[in-house]
Coordinates of C-alpha atoms in Angstrom, one line a residue:
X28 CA 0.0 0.0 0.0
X29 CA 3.2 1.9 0.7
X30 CA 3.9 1.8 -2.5
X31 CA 0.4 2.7 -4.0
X32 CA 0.1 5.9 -2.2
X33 CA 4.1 6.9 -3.7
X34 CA 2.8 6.3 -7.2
X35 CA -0.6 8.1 -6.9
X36 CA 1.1 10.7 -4.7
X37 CA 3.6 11.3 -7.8
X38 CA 0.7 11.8 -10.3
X39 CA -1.1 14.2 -7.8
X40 CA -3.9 11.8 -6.3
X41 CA -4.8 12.2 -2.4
X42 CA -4.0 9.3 -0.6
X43 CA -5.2 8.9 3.1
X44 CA -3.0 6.8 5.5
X45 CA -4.8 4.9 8.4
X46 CA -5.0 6.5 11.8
X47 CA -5.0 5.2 15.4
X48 CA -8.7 5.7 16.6
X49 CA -7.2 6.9 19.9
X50 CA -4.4 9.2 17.9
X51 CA -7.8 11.0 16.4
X52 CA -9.9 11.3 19.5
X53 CA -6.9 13.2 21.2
X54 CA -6.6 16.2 18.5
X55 CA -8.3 19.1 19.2
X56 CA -8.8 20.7 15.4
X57 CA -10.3 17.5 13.2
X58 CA -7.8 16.7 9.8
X59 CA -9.9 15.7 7.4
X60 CA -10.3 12.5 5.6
X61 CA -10.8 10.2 9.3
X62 CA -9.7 6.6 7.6
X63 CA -10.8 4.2 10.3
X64 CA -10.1 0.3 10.0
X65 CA -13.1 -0.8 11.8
X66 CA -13.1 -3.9 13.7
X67 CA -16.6 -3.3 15.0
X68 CA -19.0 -1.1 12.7
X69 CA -19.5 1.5 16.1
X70 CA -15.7 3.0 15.3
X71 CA -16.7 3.5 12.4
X72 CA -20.2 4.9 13.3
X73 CA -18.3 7.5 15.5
X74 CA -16.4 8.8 12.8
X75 CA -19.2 9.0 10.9
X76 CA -20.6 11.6 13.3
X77 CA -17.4 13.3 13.5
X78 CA -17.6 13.7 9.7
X79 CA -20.9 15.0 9.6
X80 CA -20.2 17.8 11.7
X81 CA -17.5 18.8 9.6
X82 CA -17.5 22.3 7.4
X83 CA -16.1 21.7 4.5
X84 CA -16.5 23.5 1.1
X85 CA -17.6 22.0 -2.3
X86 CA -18.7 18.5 -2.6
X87 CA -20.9 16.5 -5.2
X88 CA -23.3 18.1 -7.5
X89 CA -27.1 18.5 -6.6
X90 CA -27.1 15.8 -9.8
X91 CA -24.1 13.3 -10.3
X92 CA -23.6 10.2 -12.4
X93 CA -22.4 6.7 -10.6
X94 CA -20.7 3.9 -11.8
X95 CA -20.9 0.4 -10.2
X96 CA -18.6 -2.8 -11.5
X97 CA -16.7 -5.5 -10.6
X98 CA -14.1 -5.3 -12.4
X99 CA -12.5 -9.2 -12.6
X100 CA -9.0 -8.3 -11.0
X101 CA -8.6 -6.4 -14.4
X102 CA -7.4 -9.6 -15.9
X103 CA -8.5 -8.3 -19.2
X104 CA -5.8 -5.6 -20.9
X105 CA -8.6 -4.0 -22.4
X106 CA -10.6 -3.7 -19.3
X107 CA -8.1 -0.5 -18.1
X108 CA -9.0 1.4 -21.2
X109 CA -12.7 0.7 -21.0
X110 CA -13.2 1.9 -17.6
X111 CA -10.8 4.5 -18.3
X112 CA -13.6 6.1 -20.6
X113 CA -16.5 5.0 -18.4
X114 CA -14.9 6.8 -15.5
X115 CA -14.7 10.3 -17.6
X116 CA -18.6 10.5 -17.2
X117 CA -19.0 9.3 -13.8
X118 CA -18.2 11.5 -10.8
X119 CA -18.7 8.4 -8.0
X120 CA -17.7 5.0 -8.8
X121 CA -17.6 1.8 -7.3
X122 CA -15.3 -1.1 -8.3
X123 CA -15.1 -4.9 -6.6
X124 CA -12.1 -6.8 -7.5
X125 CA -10.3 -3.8 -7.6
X126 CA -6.6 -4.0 -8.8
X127 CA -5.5 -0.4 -7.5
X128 CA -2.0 -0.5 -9.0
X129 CA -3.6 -1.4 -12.7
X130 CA -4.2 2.4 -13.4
X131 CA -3.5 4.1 -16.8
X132 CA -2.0 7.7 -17.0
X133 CA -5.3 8.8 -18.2
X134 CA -7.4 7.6 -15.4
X135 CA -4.9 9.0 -13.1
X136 CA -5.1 12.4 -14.6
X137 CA -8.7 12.6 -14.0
X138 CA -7.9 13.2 -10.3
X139 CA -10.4 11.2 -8.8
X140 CA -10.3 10.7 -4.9
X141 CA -9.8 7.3 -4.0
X142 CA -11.1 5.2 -1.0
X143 CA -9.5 1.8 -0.9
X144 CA -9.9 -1.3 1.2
X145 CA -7.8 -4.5 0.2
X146 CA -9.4 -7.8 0.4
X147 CA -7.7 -10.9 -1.1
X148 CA -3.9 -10.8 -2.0
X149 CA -2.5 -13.3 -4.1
X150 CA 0.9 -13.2 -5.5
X151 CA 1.6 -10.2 -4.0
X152 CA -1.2 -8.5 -5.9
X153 CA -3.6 -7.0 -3.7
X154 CA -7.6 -7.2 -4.8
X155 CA -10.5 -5.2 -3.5
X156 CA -13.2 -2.6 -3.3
X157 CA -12.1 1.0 -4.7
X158 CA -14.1 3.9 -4.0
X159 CA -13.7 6.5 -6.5
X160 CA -14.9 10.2 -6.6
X161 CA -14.5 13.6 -7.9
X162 CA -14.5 15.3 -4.5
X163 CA -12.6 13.9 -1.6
X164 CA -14.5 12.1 1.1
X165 CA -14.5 13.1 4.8
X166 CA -14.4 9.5 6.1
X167 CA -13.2 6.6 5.2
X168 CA -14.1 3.1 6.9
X169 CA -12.4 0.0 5.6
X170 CA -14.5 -2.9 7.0
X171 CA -13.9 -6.8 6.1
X172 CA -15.9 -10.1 6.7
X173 CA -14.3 -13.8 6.4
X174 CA -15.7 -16.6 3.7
X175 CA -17.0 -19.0 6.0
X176 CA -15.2 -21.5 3.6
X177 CA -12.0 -20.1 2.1
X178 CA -11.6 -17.8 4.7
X179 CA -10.3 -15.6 2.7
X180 CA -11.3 -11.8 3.5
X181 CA -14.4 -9.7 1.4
X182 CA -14.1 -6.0 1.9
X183 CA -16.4 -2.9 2.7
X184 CA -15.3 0.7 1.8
X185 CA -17.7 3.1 3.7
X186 CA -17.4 7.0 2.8
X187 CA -18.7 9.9 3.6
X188 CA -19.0 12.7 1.0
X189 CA -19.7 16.5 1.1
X190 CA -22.5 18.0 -0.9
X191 CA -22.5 21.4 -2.6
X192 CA -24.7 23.6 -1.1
X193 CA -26.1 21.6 1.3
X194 CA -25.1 20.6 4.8
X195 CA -26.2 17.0 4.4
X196 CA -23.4 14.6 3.6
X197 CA -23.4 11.3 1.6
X198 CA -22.8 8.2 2.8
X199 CA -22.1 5.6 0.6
X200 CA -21.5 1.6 1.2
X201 CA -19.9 -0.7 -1.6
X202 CA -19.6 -3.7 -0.5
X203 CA -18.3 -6.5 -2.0
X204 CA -21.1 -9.7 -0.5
X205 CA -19.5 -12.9 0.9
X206 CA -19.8 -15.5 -1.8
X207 CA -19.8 -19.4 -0.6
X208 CA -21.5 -20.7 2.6
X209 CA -24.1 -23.2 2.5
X210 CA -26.4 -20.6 4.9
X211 CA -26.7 -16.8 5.0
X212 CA -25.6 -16.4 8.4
X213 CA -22.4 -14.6 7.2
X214 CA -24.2 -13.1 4.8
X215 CA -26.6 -11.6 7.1
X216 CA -23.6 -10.7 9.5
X217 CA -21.9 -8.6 7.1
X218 CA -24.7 -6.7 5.7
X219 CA -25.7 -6.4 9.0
X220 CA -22.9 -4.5 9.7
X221 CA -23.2 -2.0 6.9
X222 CA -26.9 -1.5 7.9
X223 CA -25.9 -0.1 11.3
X224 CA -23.8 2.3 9.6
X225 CA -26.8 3.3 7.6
X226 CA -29.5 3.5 10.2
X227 CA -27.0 5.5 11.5
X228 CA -26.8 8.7 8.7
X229 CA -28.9 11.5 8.9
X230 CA -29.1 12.6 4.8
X231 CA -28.7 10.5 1.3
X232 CA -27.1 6.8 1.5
X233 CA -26.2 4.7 -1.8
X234 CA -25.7 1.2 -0.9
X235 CA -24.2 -1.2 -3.4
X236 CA -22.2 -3.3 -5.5
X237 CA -21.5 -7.3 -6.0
X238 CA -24.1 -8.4 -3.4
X239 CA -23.9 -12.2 -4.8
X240 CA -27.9 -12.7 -4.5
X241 CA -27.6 -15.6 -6.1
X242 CA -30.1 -17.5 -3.9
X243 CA -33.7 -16.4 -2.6
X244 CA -32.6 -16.9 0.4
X245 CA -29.7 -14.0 -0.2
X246 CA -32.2 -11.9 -1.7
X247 CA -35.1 -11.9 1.0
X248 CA -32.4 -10.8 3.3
X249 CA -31.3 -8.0 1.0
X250 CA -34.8 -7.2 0.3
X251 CA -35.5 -7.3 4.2
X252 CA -32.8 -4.9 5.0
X253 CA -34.0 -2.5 2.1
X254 CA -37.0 -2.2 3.5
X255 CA -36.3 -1.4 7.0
X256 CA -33.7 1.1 5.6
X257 CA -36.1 2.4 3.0
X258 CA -33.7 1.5 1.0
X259 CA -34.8 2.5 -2.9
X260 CA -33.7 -0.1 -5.8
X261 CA -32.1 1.6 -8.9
X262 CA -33.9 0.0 -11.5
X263 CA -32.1 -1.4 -15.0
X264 CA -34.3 -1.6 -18.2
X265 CA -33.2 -3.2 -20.1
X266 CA -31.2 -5.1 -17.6
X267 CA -27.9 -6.6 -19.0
X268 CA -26.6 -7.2 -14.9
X269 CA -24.8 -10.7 -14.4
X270 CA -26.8 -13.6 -13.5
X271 CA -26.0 -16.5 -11.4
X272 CA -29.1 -19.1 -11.2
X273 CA -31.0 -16.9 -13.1
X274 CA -31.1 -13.8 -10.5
X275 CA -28.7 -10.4 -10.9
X276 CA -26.0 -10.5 -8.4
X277 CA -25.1 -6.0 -9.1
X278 CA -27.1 -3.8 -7.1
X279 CA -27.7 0.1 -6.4
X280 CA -29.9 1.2 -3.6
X281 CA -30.5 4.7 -2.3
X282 CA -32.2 6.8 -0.3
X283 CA -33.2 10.6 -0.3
X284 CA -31.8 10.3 -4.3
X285 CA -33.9 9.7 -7.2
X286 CA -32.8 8.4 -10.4
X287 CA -32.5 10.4 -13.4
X288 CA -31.6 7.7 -16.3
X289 CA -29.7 4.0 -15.6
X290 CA -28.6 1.4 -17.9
X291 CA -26.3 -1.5 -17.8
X292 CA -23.5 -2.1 -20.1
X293 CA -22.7 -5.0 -22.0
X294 CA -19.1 -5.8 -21.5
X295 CA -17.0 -8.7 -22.8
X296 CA -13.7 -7.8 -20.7
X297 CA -14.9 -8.8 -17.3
X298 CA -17.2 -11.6 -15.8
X299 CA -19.7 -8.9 -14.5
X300 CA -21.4 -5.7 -16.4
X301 CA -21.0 -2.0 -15.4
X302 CA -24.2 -0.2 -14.4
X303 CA -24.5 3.4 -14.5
X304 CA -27.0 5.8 -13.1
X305 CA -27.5 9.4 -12.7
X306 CA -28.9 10.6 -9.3
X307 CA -30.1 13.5 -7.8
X308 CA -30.7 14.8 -4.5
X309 CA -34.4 15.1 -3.4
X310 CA -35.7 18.2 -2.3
X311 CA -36.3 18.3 1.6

């Protein structure tokens, strides 16, 4: 990671380093981003509050345009490119699979703020969720659960954005879902955690991407959650999302957003399909 945030640093992107919880709660004058590596979802839930207090100028657009994919570990050359050009009309984007170091010069020069949390590392190549944005976030969380099986580790990046002209802030959740257990205990454990950050947040919440629904059990407890949340579904028509068993594992959710236009992208250089929306804040 060391090494990520010297090669981003050169090129001019901001880089956050993790922070000692207890190093934060004793300054006085509050540094902005708080990056928290959350054991338990209530550290992050106090920076959270911390960052929603915070006065900071600019932020995201009344109306903004998000991108959601898992990107395959970028196995694809062509992949970089591709998302390279779906990135110059998005101004929040979420990647799983994430292969931070697999960044063109023209991605890079688009100065987008990045929120990282590494999940599986193989070969020395770390993979996992990026957040991505135009403005830089306020808080970071980096929160990971365990496949029951492989026990290998599935990450959560948590941020919280500024808004322009507003004093609401943005939370957003992509969250890469564990993937193989025979129940949906786990499951249910790590969205559990991400819905306590959400119950949480006073303003607009987007919650998404590869939620692996590929049961009905995994999707009555996504529908569930939603619905105590009032969590909103971003709707695809036509919907191109990737199937397992017949059922779309990509989702968007929101609340106080509506949706301007979506559509999902047919795509032959990963295993999953981009999905893009365009949101905008609701009027109080």
């Amino acid at each position: 990671m060391a090494m990520l945030a010297t090669i981003l640093a050169t090129y001019g992107i901001f880089v956050a380093q993790a922070e000692n919880p207890a190093d934060r709660a004793e300054r006085v004058d509050n540094e902005w981003p708080l990056i928290v590596t959350a054991d338990h979802s209530d550290e992050c839930g106090q920076a959270l509050a911390l960052g929603q207090q915070a006065q900071q100028d600019g932020g995201l657009a009344a109306t903004f345009s998000l991108l959601n994919w898992n990107v395959e570990k970028a196995k694809d050359p062509s992949l970089v490119s591709e998302f390279a050009e779906l990135a110059r009309l998005s101004d929040l984007i979420f990647l799983q699979e994430a292969v931070p170091l697999k960044k063109t010069r023209t991605v890079i020069e688009q100065s987008l703020f990045e929120a990282f949390v590494r999940g599986y590392v193989q070969n020395e190549v770390e993979t996992g969720v990026l957040t991505l944005a135009r403005t830089p976030h306020l808080v970071h969380c980096q929160l990971l659960a365990t496949e029951p099986w492989l026990r290998t580790p599935k990450a959560t990046s948590v941020t919280l954005y500024p808004l322009a002209d507003s004093d609401d802030t943005l939370l957003t959740v992509n969250l890469h879902a564990v993937n193989f257990s025979f129940g949906v205990k786990a499951y249910q454990g790590q969205l559990d955690r991400a819905a306590a950050l959400i119950r949480g947040h006073e303003g607009p919440v987007i919650f998404g991407g590869d939620l692996n629904t590929w049961s009905d059990r995994r999707q009555g407890v996504l529908d569930s959650l939603a619905d105590e949340l009032e969590l909103i579904p971003v709707p695809f028509s036509p919907d191109h999302r990737t199937t397992q068993f017949g059922k779309p594992l990509d989702h968007l959710f929101m609340r106080g957003l509506a949706w301007q236009s979506t559509k999902t992208i047919e795509v032959s250089t990963s295993d999953h399909n981009p999905l893009f929306a365009t949101l905008r804040r609701e009027d109080p």
